[in-house]
Each structure stands twice: as structure tokens, then as C-alpha cells.
Amino acid sequence: MDLGLIIYALNLAAIYSLMAIGISILWSSVGMINMAHGATFAVSGYAAWLATAAMKPIIATTFGNGALASFVMAGTLTSASLVAGALCGAIIYALAFLPIHDKPNYPVRSLIITLALNIGTVQGLLWFFGPRSQGLPKIFGFGRWEVWGTKIRYDQAGTIIGATIIMALTLAWLRYSRRGLEVRAMMQNAEGAAYSGISRQVTALPVLMLTGALAGMAAALLSQTIFVSPTSGVIPLLKGLTIALLGGLGSVPGAVIGALLIGFLEAIIGAVPFLGQRYVMFGTFIFIICVLIIRPRGIGGLLDDTRE
Amino acid sequence: MTDKVYYKVGRRPWEVKGHPDGHASRQRSRIPFTNRHWLKWRDVHNPKTLQRERVLVDKKPLWWSIGLSLLLVITPFLPNSLISVASIFCIYAAINILWTLIVGTAGIFSLATLAVVGMSGYIAAAANVYLGVPWPFMLLIGPAVGLAAGAILAAPSTRLDGLYYALLTMGVAEICRVFVSQLRALTPTGGAITQVDSFIPEDWFLQRPGLLLGFGGAFLLLLGALLVWRLVNSERLGMILRAAKTSREDEAFSEAVGIDFRRARLLVFLISSAALGVVGAFYAMYYRSISPTIFSLDQLLLLFAMMVIGGLGRAEGAVVGAAIVILIDKGLIELGPLRIILVAAIMLLVTIFAREGFTGSRDQFRDFRKRKAGERRAHRTEKGGEAMPEEATEILDKQELYYRRFNKRLRERLKLMVTPELIEEHRVNPLGHHSDALARILNYFRRGEMADKYVIMRLKNGEERFRIMAVSGIKGMPPRIVDDREYDALYDAYHAVFLLRINDLLES
């Protein structure tokens, strides 16, 4: 296996794990399967596109054309997608969590609401912006590094490093901050957390905004490789969901391991000559089905009985 | 003098009721070869007039037959495009009902419904086109394939649960889509099998008689799906599954009493898969072709939206939801992508506000009304008597209620009379002639119930040492000592008892 393949696999794994961690954290703390994660992804991509299009002339006149300009552009793009993702999270909180979180049948109903939000948003984007895909400015620039005889594109390297930093920041926030402690308490035992005075309503908002921002970050990073389109969120959502399930819902290390596994599997299936890109989805699903039959709760998940 | 106007009272003054002859014996016809009656008539007595009345307790069969016969009568007069909408509605409603059987009755969250339909449709169509099997046999090949697919899909359903199984079945649909579109033989048509023979003659296809014939077939399909629903959900299998439906505890309980709910689940899954196979074969015949879009996620989501809008787990929900979504999706085609947004918006609103979709809203409204009525009743009687209204219906001796209410009002009045001067008057002279207020209060104390009544105990015969006790009020149970204070004079003890009672009165 050459280095280029490994880099490609790591690139996929980085983006998948950003999506999967968001879904996984959300499920275990708030108890919601967020099907609107794909919509958040697409909306953040479009927000970044709009923001960079609006800021381009201003940046060009203020900072000229040098490294500083591209740095500011990168900042604009990332912050726009992060803010848009967090706002989407807040909207999901207002529609899919707040009205029904204490009503019967909450998990299924929130799933349905987020699914409806996803369908509605994708169609709305399609209606408003049309089906054409839009290219975002390349914040990492064009070019390659030569490492041990293989070429690594800047955007691949940037995606891997950026995703790792973001994930590290998220995990640090969960580990060391007061709010993160509350979220972890809810992940362990929602009832116990409620008894010790952790409000579900108050804690759910930052969790949803955080996971939305993670999806936004994934959109910003993936848009360096592919274009932004209304339906661009569907594949990351499906991948994120399957990886979150493969890793065991609620297990962050499981999600990362699952993302790495799937990333490498896809890279390898795509590289094998007689299979090719068309069989990627096919292969991953068969792999996931095999894993789930051997370990019904995914790689890092425990059976409910064991947990009790 | 004007004529008196009588208003009908009661909860349902509009309800049509039969007034059977009280002396005649009752005749009811049964469904042939079964023990069941056609409609659920019940004879009741009107509590006011004491007349015998006959009411229809379960009106669902009426609504079903009205709705279905309206569909059957109106459709032939519609324009061609609407006839095909009606046929598509029938097909999707049939799929939805069978899916409801899997999700609602069996409780298996399978998303492979359309995959089963597609697989059996494809294989039946392939048998017809490539092997030359005549079309009536497609209706046999379809269920056989559906049964086989169901058996394969059902195997992991006992091991995985909930979302994991949903994911797996979604993966199956994706695998089918990729497999079909990669087939060499189908590449020229983009994965579709065309030129399928059908019950609609070829020169009638897409003509009015052909459309009408197609609608007739689709309507029969819907009736068949409803029959399967009725036979599975309301008979033995459905009852077994209802015992183990809601929670893990229920599952454990039904297992303990010897109900094999896992087997029942598998059976329901297999039966509905076979029925879905029939739908698949019909689908291929109706369109005279079948294409990989049937495996696509969008189609699945649309179907899911139908079930959710109508109400998950109910047959009427599956049909009503299919009607709403198909009217929007196929009837308002000029709206473009806006109609999917509309469907999503309806789905969102229904899920936020309704517990179980449109068809569950009636029960939800009733629960809401009942809760509000209870709240109002409680509010009304909050400042009134001692007995809460719920309790009042349980107390047979209504005298008791009035006694409690009287006592409460009396206490309210006596509380106002308690003053420091009055207490001082009692301290000075516990016995003997008292003022009016003190006499009233003491009278009230004398009438008190035996339970928790205070009494004075002399600690030793011949000694002036007293303690206060409270009587238990229960035969054989000794009195309890109230506190460990001792009194040297009897009058002090009298006054202490008085103070305790005043305290109790003011606290009540």
C-alpha cells in the first residue's frame, strides 16, 4: 500500500469522524438521532460560499493578494460555516428538542422531525440556489508536498490536520470544561444527571450547537475537495450515521475507530481495479452488516443489559 | 305562556340510536364459518329514560366502507391523470398497510419494505420477460420471492434491535440498487426491465380502459392488503404481539407466561413480506416495467412520510397518510420542489403537535379534554368541601360529604374566635361557666373524633403528676404519649390539652 492511499484514507476518515462524533455525542447525551445533520452540512457549505463571495472584494482591497489575504479568507470561510452550523443546531433545538423532549415517544418523534427538516432544507436549497454545485475558495491553496516520493495535496493535509485539531478541541472541551462535565454526565446516565441538578433543556442547546458546528467544520473541510451542492449533505449524513452505529452509538473512540476503518476500506475498495468507486457503498454496507451481526451494538457499544 | 324548549343533554345528543323492542329476543347474523358478528352493536339502557337502546360501539367499519366505496364510485368519472393518481394511491396504501404490519404490529423497524417489493417485482418481471412465464404466474412468483427475502431479512432481526436493524435494512436496499444497476443485461435500459406482460392488454396501456382496469386491480390489491391486516393484526398473532408490545418488561412477562412472541414476530414479518411480494409483482405489471428508483432512499422517505403523517402503527393512518402525500406529490405537480417542502412541513407540524399522526388526533383531543375537565373540577372544589370530587364518587354515604363540608365551614368560623384573651380566660378557669366564644370552641372539641383525641393520664395513683396522651382510635391499640412534659396540677393539664387542640384547629 502506498502513502498516497493512506493519505486519501485518512482524509476520508477525518471528515467522517467529524460527522460521526457529532451524531454519536448527540444520541448519547440528548437521545436524538439527528437526521438533519446532512442539512446542517449543506447549509454551512452554502453559508461559507455566500460569505466568501461577499467578502472577496473587501479582502482583496484591504489585504491585497498575499498570504495574509488567503489567511483572512480561510478565517472567513471557517467562521461562516461554523456559525451557520451552530445556528442550524439552535434551530434543530427549537424545533426537534424543545417542544417534545418531555412528551411520549420522544426518540422516534425527534428522528422524524429532523428527517422532515432534512428533506425540507435540501429541497429548499434546491429551490433557492438551483441544482448547480458551487466551488469554494481553496483556503489551503493549490499545490503538493513531496514526502517520501509521494505527493500530498495541500487540501488533504489541511483537512486531516484541521479535523484532528477540531476533534482534539472538542474532546478537551468535553473533558475539562464545566459544561463538558455536564454533557458527559448526561451521556453516562441521563436520569442520574437530572437528579444531580443538570438540566436537560439547558445542556441540550450547547450540545446541539456544538454538533452543528462540527458538521459545519466538516462542510468547510470537505468543500476543499468537492463542490457544494444542495444534496451534498446526504452522503456525509449516511456515512456519519453508519459510522456512528458501527462504532456503537455514544462511544466517541468507537466512532473514531469506525471512521478510520471505513475510510481505509473505501480507499482500498476504490483502488482495487476490478471493484472501483461504484462498489464503495456496497462494500462498506456489507462490512458494516458483518460487524453488526458479530457485535450487535457496534465496536465500542455495550448491550443495554450489560450497561444496566 | 310560551312552549317549553327541551334541549338534548348528555355527551352525544347527535348520536343515532336504535330503539329495539324490549320484549323481542335478539337476532344477530354472523360472518360465515366464524364466530364473529358483522358489526359491534351493543344494547344499553338509557340511564335517564330507562329505555332500551342499541348503539354501534365500533364505527370504524362504517368509515372504512364509506371511504372505500366513495373512492370506487368517484374514480371512473375522473380525468385520466387523476385515475392514475388514484391507482398509485391504492398501491402505496397497500404497501403502507403491510409496512405498518411490520413496524406497528410486529415492532420490527425494517426499512427494507420497498427493497422486498422491488426484489420480487424484478424477479417476477425477469421470469416473465426472459423465461416467458405468463403473467398470472407472476402473482405466484412475487410472493415466493418476497417470502424468501423476508426469511433472509428476518434472521438478524432477533439479534439486532431498533436503529441497528433499520440501518441494516437500509443497507440491503442500497445493495439491491447497486446490484441491479450494475447488471450487464440491463445496462441499455439503465437497470430497468421493460416490456413486462400484464393484466392490462398492450393496446389498452395508458388508454382510458387500461387505466380503469389498472385502477380496478390496484383497488383489489388495497382490499387484499386490508384483509391481510385484519387477519394478522386482529386475530391470534396480533393479540400475542400486543401482549409483548410496549416495553422490555412486557416482553419478559409474556415470555414468562409462555407466549412465544419472537415466533409471532417472525411469522408476521414473513406473512407481510410475502404480501409485499404480491404488491411487487403487481407493481411491475401495472407499469409494465420496473426500474431501480424503487430502491432509492427518496422513495422510501416519501413512504415513511405517509405513515408518519397518517399515524404510525394504524391501518387507517397508513391509508390517510398515503392519500394526503400522494395528493400533494402527484396532484400538485406544477408546484415543483415546493411540494416536497410542503410534505416535510406537514410531517414536521404533525409530529410536533400530534402524538400519533392525524388519525391519532381524535384520541389525543379526548385525552386533552378529559384532563382539562378534571383540572377544572379540581379547581372548582378546591375551596369547597373536604372531599375531592374524585373521592366523593367513591364515598357511598353522601351524608359524610355534607358532614365534612359543614365541619370545614365551622372550623373556619371558630378559627376567627381564637384570641389571646380567650386563651387567658381558659387558663384562669378551665372548668365552669365560659364566655360564648370559648363555649362554642370547647363544644366543637368535645364532638371531635376518637382518633387522636387527647386524654390526661395520671402517672401514679394518689399523686398529682399528669401526662398527656393521644388515643389511637383503633380498638386494641394503646394510646401514644404526646410529649414528655409532666404537669403538677390537673388544671394545668386541662389547659395544656386545650392549647394542643387550639393548635390543631389553627393548623387545619
PDB file of N, CA and C in Angstrom, chain B residues 204-288:
ATOM      1  N   TRP B 204     -54.304  -1.329 -24.743  1.00  0.00           N
ATOM      2  CA  TRP B 204     -55.071  -0.500 -23.808  1.00  0.00           C
ATOM      3  C   TRP B 204     -54.167   0.317 -22.909  1.00  0.00           C
ATOM      4  N   PHE B 205     -52.858   0.017 -22.916  1.00  0.00           N
ATOM      5  CA  PHE B 205     -51.956   0.598 -21.929  1.00  0.00           C
ATOM      6  C   PHE B 205     -51.933   2.122 -22.074  1.00  0.00           C
ATOM      7  N   LEU B 206     -52.111   2.827 -20.960  1.00  0.00           N
ATOM      8  CA  LEU B 206     -52.174   4.291 -20.885  1.00  0.00           C
ATOM      9  C   LEU B 206     -53.388   4.867 -21.598  1.00  0.00           C
ATOM     10  N   GLN B 207     -54.324   3.994 -22.072  1.00  0.00           N
ATOM     11  CA  GLN B 207     -55.620   4.475 -22.574  1.00  0.00           C
ATOM     12  C   GLN B 207     -56.611   4.419 -21.413  1.00  0.00           C
ATOM     13  N   ARG B 208     -57.772   5.021 -21.629  1.00  0.00           N
ATOM     14  CA  ARG B 208     -58.732   5.091 -20.524  1.00  0.00           C
ATOM     15  C   ARG B 208     -59.173   3.717 -20.016  1.00  0.00           C
ATOM     16  N   PRO B 209     -59.571   2.795 -20.904  1.00  0.00           N
ATOM     17  CA  PRO B 209     -59.973   1.479 -20.355  1.00  0.00           C
ATOM     18  C   PRO B 209     -58.837   0.787 -19.619  1.00  0.00           C
ATOM     19  N   GLY B 210     -57.622   0.958 -20.140  1.00  0.00           N
ATOM     20  CA  GLY B 210     -56.472   0.359 -19.462  1.00  0.00           C
ATOM     21  C   GLY B 210     -56.272   0.954 -18.090  1.00  0.00           C
ATOM     22  N   LEU B 211     -56.416   2.283 -18.013  1.00  0.00           N
ATOM     23  CA  LEU B 211     -56.243   2.950 -16.709  1.00  0.00           C
ATOM     24  C   LEU B 211     -57.303   2.474 -15.727  1.00  0.00           C
ATOM     25  N   LEU B 212     -58.554   2.354 -16.245  1.00  0.00           N
ATOM     26  CA  LEU B 212     -59.634   1.907 -15.359  1.00  0.00           C
ATOM     27  C   LEU B 212     -59.384   0.487 -14.875  1.00  0.00           C
ATOM     28  N   LEU B 213     -58.904  -0.354 -15.803  1.00  0.00           N
ATOM     29  CA  LEU B 213     -58.600  -1.733 -15.423  1.00  0.00           C
ATOM     30  C   LEU B 213     -57.478  -1.760 -14.389  1.00  0.00           C
ATOM     31  N   GLY B 214     -56.470  -0.909 -14.619  1.00  0.00           N
ATOM     32  CA  GLY B 214     -55.366  -0.811 -13.660  1.00  0.00           C
ATOM     33  C   GLY B 214     -55.865  -0.362 -12.303  1.00  0.00           C
ATOM     34  N   PHE B 215     -56.779   0.616 -12.310  1.00  0.00           N
ATOM     35  CA  PHE B 215     -57.323   1.077 -11.029  1.00  0.00           C
ATOM     36  C   PHE B 215     -58.077  -0.027 -10.320  1.00  0.00           C
ATOM     37  N   GLY B 216     -58.863  -0.804 -11.125  1.00  0.00           N
ATOM     38  CA  GLY B 216     -59.602  -1.913 -10.531  1.00  0.00           C
ATOM     39  C   GLY B 216     -58.659  -2.890  -9.848  1.00  0.00           C
ATOM     40  N   GLY B 217     -57.564  -3.222 -10.549  1.00  0.00           N
ATOM     41  CA  GLY B 217     -56.589  -4.139  -9.958  1.00  0.00           C
ATOM     42  C   GLY B 217     -55.978  -3.567  -8.698  1.00  0.00           C
ATOM     43  N   ALA B 218     -55.603  -2.272  -8.748  1.00  0.00           N
ATOM     44  CA  ALA B 218     -54.976  -1.648  -7.585  1.00  0.00           C
ATOM     45  C   ALA B 218     -55.939  -1.619  -6.405  1.00  0.00           C
ATOM     46  N   PHE B 219     -57.228  -1.376  -6.723  1.00  0.00           N
ATOM     47  CA  PHE B 219     -58.221  -1.339  -5.648  1.00  0.00           C
ATOM     48  C   PHE B 219     -58.346  -2.716  -4.987  1.00  0.00           C
ATOM     49  N   LEU B 220     -58.366  -3.770  -5.827  1.00  0.00           N
ATOM     50  CA  LEU B 220     -58.417  -5.128  -5.272  1.00  0.00           C
ATOM     51  C   LEU B 220     -57.183  -5.397  -4.407  1.00  0.00           C
ATOM     52  N   LEU B 221     -56.031  -4.876  -4.870  1.00  0.00           N
ATOM     53  CA  LEU B 221     -54.793  -5.044  -4.110  1.00  0.00           C
ATOM     54  C   LEU B 221     -54.924  -4.405  -2.731  1.00  0.00           C
ATOM     55  N   LEU B 222     -55.510  -3.185  -2.723  1.00  0.00           N
ATOM     56  CA  LEU B 222     -55.695  -2.490  -1.439  1.00  0.00           C
ATOM     57  C   LEU B 222     -56.615  -3.286  -0.532  1.00  0.00           C
ATOM     58  N   LEU B 223     -57.710  -3.814  -1.122  1.00  0.00           N
ATOM     59  CA  LEU B 223     -58.638  -4.622  -0.319  1.00  0.00           C
ATOM     60  C   LEU B 223     -57.918  -5.845   0.252  1.00  0.00           C
ATOM     61  N   GLY B 224     -57.082  -6.469  -0.608  1.00  0.00           N
ATOM     62  CA  GLY B 224     -56.336  -7.642  -0.141  1.00  0.00           C
ATOM     63  C   GLY B 224     -55.409  -7.294   1.000  1.00  0.00           C
ATOM     64  N   ALA B 225     -54.726  -6.147   0.883  1.00  0.00           N
ATOM     65  CA  ALA B 225     -53.815  -5.720   1.953  1.00  0.00           C
ATOM     66  C   ALA B 225     -54.597  -5.498   3.239  1.00  0.00           C
ATOM     67  N   LEU B 226     -55.788  -4.888   3.106  1.00  0.00           N
ATOM     68  CA  LEU B 226     -56.608  -4.651   4.301  1.00  0.00           C
ATOM     69  C   LEU B 226     -57.046  -5.969   4.933  1.00  0.00           C
ATOM     70  N   LEU B 227     -57.345  -6.942   4.073  1.00  0.00           N
ATOM     71  CA  LEU B 227     -57.751  -8.255   4.587  1.00  0.00           C
ATOM     72  C   LEU B 227     -56.592  -8.898   5.354  1.00  0.00           C
ATOM     73  N   VAL B 228     -55.378  -8.804   4.769  1.00  0.00           N
ATOM     74  CA  VAL B 228     -54.209  -9.352   5.460  1.00  0.00           C
ATOM     75  C   VAL B 228     -54.027  -8.648   6.803  1.00  0.00           C
ATOM     76  N   TRP B 229     -54.190  -7.336   6.784  1.00  0.00           N
ATOM     77  CA  TRP B 229     -54.064  -6.557   8.016  1.00  0.00           C
ATOM     78  C   TRP B 229     -55.049  -7.058   9.064  1.00  0.00           C
ATOM     79  N   ARG B 230     -56.307  -7.227   8.623  1.00  0.00           N
ATOM     80  CA  ARG B 230     -57.352  -7.634   9.556  1.00  0.00           C
ATOM     81  C   ARG B 230     -57.063  -9.025  10.118  1.00  0.00           C
ATOM     82  N   LEU B 231     -56.637  -9.938   9.227  1.00  0.00           N
ATOM     83  CA  LEU B 231     -56.421 -11.319   9.665  1.00  0.00           C
ATOM     84  C   LEU B 231     -55.211 -11.416  10.584  1.00  0.00           C
ATOM     85  N   VAL B 232     -54.178 -10.613  10.312  1.00  0.00           N
ATOM     86  CA  VAL B 232     -52.977 -10.731  11.135  1.00  0.00           C
ATOM     87  C   VAL B 232     -53.106  -9.912  12.409  1.00  0.00           C
ATOM     88  N   ASN B 233     -53.510  -8.642  12.254  1.00  0.00           N
ATOM     89  CA  ASN B 233     -53.452  -7.745  13.408  1.00  0.00           C
ATOM     90  C   ASN B 233     -54.537  -8.018  14.424  1.00  0.00           C
ATOM     91  N   SER B 234     -55.719  -8.406  13.976  1.00  0.00           N
ATOM     92  CA  SER B 234     -56.821  -8.508  14.934  1.00  0.00           C
ATOM     93  C   SER B 234     -57.090  -9.925  15.380  1.00  0.00           C
ATOM     94  N   GLU B 235     -56.364 -10.881  14.821  1.00  0.00           N
ATOM     95  CA  GLU B 235     -56.589 -12.258  15.255  1.00  0.00           C
ATOM     96  C   GLU B 235     -55.478 -12.678  16.216  1.00  0.00           C
ATOM     97  N   ARG B 236     -55.261 -13.972  16.278  1.00  0.00           N
ATOM     98  CA  ARG B 236     -54.398 -14.507  17.326  1.00  0.00           C
ATOM     99  C   ARG B 236     -52.983 -13.892  17.335  1.00  0.00           C
ATOM    100  N   LEU B 237     -52.375 -13.799  16.135  1.00  0.00           N
ATOM    101  CA  LEU B 237     -50.997 -13.291  16.069  1.00  0.00           C
ATOM    102  C   LEU B 237     -50.900 -11.882  16.641  1.00  0.00           C
ATOM    103  N   GLY B 238     -51.852 -11.041  16.216  1.00  0.00           N
ATOM    104  CA  GLY B 238     -51.833  -9.661  16.694  1.00  0.00           C
ATOM    105  C   GLY B 238     -52.007  -9.590  18.190  1.00  0.00           C
ATOM    106  N   MET B 239     -52.873 -10.458  18.725  1.00  0.00           N
ATOM    107  CA  MET B 239     -53.109 -10.415  20.177  1.00  0.00           C
ATOM    108  C   MET B 239     -51.869 -10.849  20.937  1.00  0.00           C
ATOM    109  N   ILE B 240     -51.198 -11.876  20.406  1.00  0.00           N
ATOM    110  CA  ILE B 240     -49.957 -12.318  21.052  1.00  0.00           C
ATOM    111  C   ILE B 240     -48.963 -11.178  21.085  1.00  0.00           C
ATOM    112  N   LEU B 241     -48.863 -10.465  19.957  1.00  0.00           N
ATOM    113  CA  LEU B 241     -47.862  -9.409  19.883  1.00  0.00           C
ATOM    114  C   LEU B 241     -48.237  -8.212  20.736  1.00  0.00           C
ATOM    115  N   ARG B 242     -49.540  -8.002  20.899  1.00  0.00           N
ATOM    116  CA  ARG B 242     -49.950  -6.867  21.716  1.00  0.00           C
ATOM    117  C   ARG B 242     -49.522  -7.064  23.173  1.00  0.00           C
ATOM    118  N   ALA B 243     -49.430  -8.323  23.589  1.00  0.00           N
ATOM    119  CA  ALA B 243     -49.017  -8.588  24.972  1.00  0.00           C
ATOM    120  C   ALA B 243     -47.569  -8.170  25.190  1.00  0.00           C
ATOM    121  N   ALA B 244     -46.743  -8.268  24.147  1.00  0.00           N
ATOM    122  CA  ALA B 244     -45.308  -8.015  24.309  1.00  0.00           C
ATOM    123  C   ALA B 244     -44.892  -6.726  23.618  1.00  0.00           C
ATOM    124  N   LYS B 245     -45.824  -5.788  23.513  1.00  0.00           N
ATOM    125  CA  LYS B 245     -45.543  -4.684  22.610  1.00  0.00           C
ATOM    126  C   LYS B 245     -44.714  -3.578  23.221  1.00  0.00           C
ATOM    127  N   THR B 246     -45.135  -3.100  24.401  1.00  0.00           N
ATOM    128  CA  THR B 246     -44.661  -1.764  24.775  1.00  0.00           C
ATOM    129  C   THR B 246     -43.239  -1.743  25.316  1.00  0.00           C
ATOM    130  N   SER B 247     -42.872  -2.683  26.164  1.00  0.00           N
ATOM    131  CA  SER B 247     -41.575  -2.497  26.806  1.00  0.00           C
ATOM    132  C   SER B 247     -40.884  -3.829  27.007  1.00  0.00           C
ATOM    133  N   ARG B 248     -39.671  -3.734  27.488  1.00  0.00           N
ATOM    134  CA  ARG B 248     -38.896  -4.940  27.753  1.00  0.00           C
ATOM    135  C   ARG B 248     -39.527  -5.769  28.871  1.00  0.00           C
ATOM    136  N   GLU B 249     -40.128  -5.063  29.828  1.00  0.00           N
ATOM    137  CA  GLU B 249     -40.766  -5.787  30.932  1.00  0.00           C
ATOM    138  C   GLU B 249     -41.912  -6.636  30.397  1.00  0.00           C
ATOM    139  N   ASP B 250     -42.656  -6.031  29.425  1.00  0.00           N
ATOM    140  CA  ASP B 250     -43.759  -6.772  28.832  1.00  0.00           C
ATOM    141  C   ASP B 250     -43.240  -8.018  28.125  1.00  0.00           C
ATOM    142  N   GLU B 251     -42.100  -7.844  27.435  1.00  0.00           N
ATOM    143  CA  GLU B 251     -41.525  -8.995  26.738  1.00  0.00           C
ATOM    144  C   GLU B 251     -41.184 -10.090  27.736  1.00  0.00           C
ATOM    145  N   ALA B 252     -40.531  -9.676  28.826  1.00  0.00           N
ATOM    146  CA  ALA B 252     -40.150 -10.666  29.833  1.00  0.00           C
ATOM    147  C   ALA B 252     -41.382 -11.334  30.407  1.00  0.00           C
ATOM    148  N   PHE B 253     -42.430 -10.520  30.647  1.00  0.00           N
ATOM    149  CA  PHE B 253     -43.653 -11.057  31.224  1.00  0.00           C
ATOM    150  C   PHE B 253     -44.282 -12.074  30.277  1.00  0.00           C
ATOM    151  N   SER B 254     -44.389 -11.705  28.992  1.00  0.00           N
ATOM    152  CA  SER B 254     -45.084 -12.618  28.090  1.00  0.00           C
ATOM    153  C   SER B 254     -44.264 -13.881  27.879  1.00  0.00           C
ATOM    154  N   GLU B 255     -42.940 -13.737  27.943  1.00  0.00           N
ATOM    155  CA  GLU B 255     -42.110 -14.924  27.837  1.00  0.00           C
ATOM    156  C   GLU B 255     -42.369 -15.841  29.044  1.00  0.00           C
ATOM    157  N   ALA B 256     -42.512 -15.198  30.218  1.00  0.00           N
ATOM    158  CA  ALA B 256     -42.702 -15.975  31.437  1.00  0.00           C
ATOM    159  C   ALA B 256     -44.026 -16.718  31.433  1.00  0.00           C
ATOM    160  N   VAL B 257     -45.070 -16.124  30.832  1.00  0.00           N
ATOM    161  CA  VAL B 257     -46.352 -16.818  30.822  1.00  0.00           C
ATOM    162  C   VAL B 257     -46.500 -17.710  29.600  1.00  0.00           C
ATOM    163  N   GLY B 258     -45.422 -17.876  28.838  1.00  0.00           N
ATOM    164  CA  GLY B 258     -45.442 -18.862  27.776  1.00  0.00           C
ATOM    165  C   GLY B 258     -45.915 -18.365  26.433  1.00  0.00           C
ATOM    166  N   ILE B 259     -45.837 -17.049  26.214  1.00  0.00           N
ATOM    167  CA  ILE B 259     -46.195 -16.520  24.897  1.00  0.00           C
ATOM    168  C   ILE B 259     -44.913 -16.430  24.087  1.00  0.00           C
ATOM    169  N   ASP B 260     -44.897 -17.110  22.947  1.00  0.00           N
ATOM    170  CA  ASP B 260     -43.687 -17.086  22.136  1.00  0.00           C
ATOM    171  C   ASP B 260     -43.788 -15.923  21.159  1.00  0.00           C
ATOM    172  N   PHE B 261     -43.465 -14.712  21.664  1.00  0.00           N
ATOM    173  CA  PHE B 261     -43.695 -13.537  20.821  1.00  0.00           C
ATOM    174  C   PHE B 261     -42.676 -13.435  19.696  1.00  0.00           C
ATOM    175  N   ARG B 262     -41.488 -14.039  19.896  1.00  0.00           N
ATOM    176  CA  ARG B 262     -40.477 -13.959  18.828  1.00  0.00           C
ATOM    177  C   ARG B 262     -40.955 -14.701  17.580  1.00  0.00           C
ATOM    178  N   ARG B 263     -41.525 -15.866  17.809  1.00  0.00           N
ATOM    179  CA  ARG B 263     -42.040 -16.638  16.693  1.00  0.00           C
ATOM    180  C   ARG B 263     -43.161 -15.859  16.003  1.00  0.00           C
ATOM    181  N   ALA B 264     -44.022 -15.239  16.814  1.00  0.00           N
ATOM    182  CA  ALA B 264     -45.127 -14.469  16.240  1.00  0.00           C
ATOM    183  C   ALA B 264     -44.593 -13.316  15.395  1.00  0.00           C
ATOM    184  N   ARG B 265     -43.543 -12.660  15.906  1.00  0.00           N
ATOM    185  CA  ARG B 265     -42.956 -11.555  15.144  1.00  0.00           C
ATOM    186  C   ARG B 265     -42.441 -12.033  13.805  1.00  0.00           C
ATOM    187  N   LEU B 266     -41.709 -13.137  13.841  1.00  0.00           N
ATOM    188  CA  LEU B 266     -41.156 -13.667  12.594  1.00  0.00           C
ATOM    189  C   LEU B 266     -42.277 -14.027  11.628  1.00  0.00           C
ATOM    190  N   LEU B 267     -43.339 -14.646  12.170  1.00  0.00           N
ATOM    191  CA  LEU B 267     -44.455 -15.046  11.308  1.00  0.00           C
ATOM    192  C   LEU B 267     -45.079 -13.832  10.649  1.00  0.00           C
ATOM    193  N   VAL B 268     -45.320 -12.776  11.456  1.00  0.00           N
ATOM    194  CA  VAL B 268     -45.920 -11.566  10.890  1.00  0.00           C
ATOM    195  C   VAL B 268     -45.006 -10.993   9.815  1.00  0.00           C
ATOM    196  N   PHE B 269     -43.709 -10.990  10.110  1.00  0.00           N
ATOM    197  CA  PHE B 269     -42.748 -10.470   9.142  1.00  0.00           C
ATOM    198  C   PHE B 269     -42.804 -11.269   7.848  1.00  0.00           C
ATOM    199  N   LEU B 270     -42.845 -12.586   7.968  1.00  0.00           N
ATOM    200  CA  LEU B 270     -42.872 -13.426   6.769  1.00  0.00           C
ATOM    201  C   LEU B 270     -44.163 -13.226   5.986  1.00  0.00           C
ATOM    202  N   ILE B 271     -45.292 -13.183   6.710  1.00  0.00           N
ATOM    203  CA  ILE B 271     -46.575 -13.010   6.018  1.00  0.00           C
ATOM    204  C   ILE B 271     -46.587 -11.690   5.265  1.00  0.00           C
ATOM    205  N   SER B 272     -46.148 -10.612   5.947  1.00  0.00           N
ATOM    206  CA  SER B 272     -46.209  -9.339   5.235  1.00  0.00           C
ATOM    207  C   SER B 272     -45.189  -9.281   4.117  1.00  0.00           C
ATOM    208  N   SER B 273     -44.049  -9.969   4.271  1.00  0.00           N
ATOM    209  CA  SER B 273     -43.089  -9.971   3.167  1.00  0.00           C
ATOM    210  C   SER B 273     -43.679 -10.669   1.948  1.00  0.00           C
ATOM    211  N   ALA B 274     -44.375 -11.791   2.185  1.00  0.00           N
ATOM    212  CA  ALA B 274     -44.997 -12.486   1.056  1.00  0.00           C
ATOM    213  C   ALA B 274     -46.035 -11.588   0.399  1.00  0.00           C
ATOM    214  N   ALA B 275     -46.823 -10.879   1.222  1.00  0.00           N
ATOM    215  CA  ALA B 275     -47.837  -9.980   0.664  1.00  0.00           C
ATOM    216  C   ALA B 275     -47.175  -8.848  -0.114  1.00  0.00           C
ATOM    217  N   LEU B 276     -46.043  -8.352   0.417  1.00  0.00           N
ATOM    218  CA  LEU B 276     -45.316  -7.307  -0.304  1.00  0.00           C
ATOM    219  C   LEU B 276     -44.816  -7.840  -1.643  1.00  0.00           C
ATOM    220  N   GLY B 277     -44.500  -9.134  -1.689  1.00  0.00           N
ATOM    221  CA  GLY B 277     -44.102  -9.747  -2.948  1.00  0.00           C
ATOM    222  C   GLY B 277     -45.226  -9.670  -3.981  1.00  0.00           C
ATOM    223  N   VAL B 278     -46.457  -9.906  -3.539  1.00  0.00           N
ATOM    224  CA  VAL B 278     -47.598  -9.761  -4.453  1.00  0.00           C
ATOM    225  C   VAL B 278     -47.656  -8.335  -4.978  1.00  0.00           C
ATOM    226  N   VAL B 279     -47.486  -7.369  -4.051  1.00  0.00           N
ATOM    227  CA  VAL B 279     -47.523  -5.965  -4.464  1.00  0.00           C
ATOM    228  C   VAL B 279     -46.430  -5.697  -5.495  1.00  0.00           C
ATOM    229  N   GLY B 280     -45.230  -6.299  -5.280  1.00  0.00           N
ATOM    230  CA  GLY B 280     -44.126  -6.091  -6.205  1.00  0.00           C
ATOM    231  C   GLY B 280     -44.471  -6.587  -7.601  1.00  0.00           C
ATOM    232  N   ALA B 281     -45.025  -7.798  -7.672  1.00  0.00           N
ATOM    233  CA  ALA B 281     -45.398  -8.337  -8.977  1.00  0.00           C
ATOM    234  C   ALA B 281     -46.454  -7.462  -9.630  1.00  0.00           C
ATOM    235  N   PHE B 282     -47.417  -7.010  -8.829  1.00  0.00           N
ATOM    236  CA  PHE B 282     -48.463  -6.140  -9.358  1.00  0.00           C
ATOM    237  C   PHE B 282     -47.862  -4.829  -9.876  1.00  0.00           C
ATOM    238  N   TYR B 283     -46.912  -4.296  -9.105  1.00  0.00           N
ATOM    239  CA  TYR B 283     -46.253  -3.035  -9.472  1.00  0.00           C
ATOM    240  C   TYR B 283     -45.619  -3.167 -10.856  1.00  0.00           C
ATOM    241  N   ALA B 284     -44.866  -4.265 -11.045  1.00  0.00           N
ATOM    242  CA  ALA B 284     -44.208  -4.470 -12.340  1.00  0.00           C
ATOM    243  C   ALA B 284     -45.244  -4.593 -13.456  1.00  0.00           C
ATOM    244  N   MET B 285     -46.375  -5.226 -13.152  1.00  0.00           N
ATOM    245  CA  MET B 285     -47.399  -5.394 -14.187  1.00  0.00           C
ATOM    246  C   MET B 285     -48.104  -4.079 -14.463  1.00  0.00           C
ATOM    247  N   TYR B 286     -48.364  -3.311 -13.410  1.00  0.00           N
ATOM    248  CA  TYR B 286     -49.117  -2.075 -13.572  1.00  0.00           C
ATOM    249  C   TYR B 286     -48.359  -1.102 -14.464  1.00  0.00           C
ATOM    250  N   TYR B 287     -47.040  -0.943 -14.204  1.00  0.00           N
ATOM    251  CA  TYR B 287     -46.255  -0.026 -15.022  1.00  0.00           C
ATOM    252  C   TYR B 287     -45.709  -0.719 -16.274  1.00  0.00           C
ATOM    253  N   ARG B 288     -45.902  -2.013 -16.403  1.00  0.00           N
ATOM    254  CA  ARG B 288     -45.316  -2.837 -17.459  1.00  0.00           C
ATOM    255  C   ARG B 288     -43.792  -2.736 -17.467  1.00  0.00           C
TER     256      ARG B 288
END
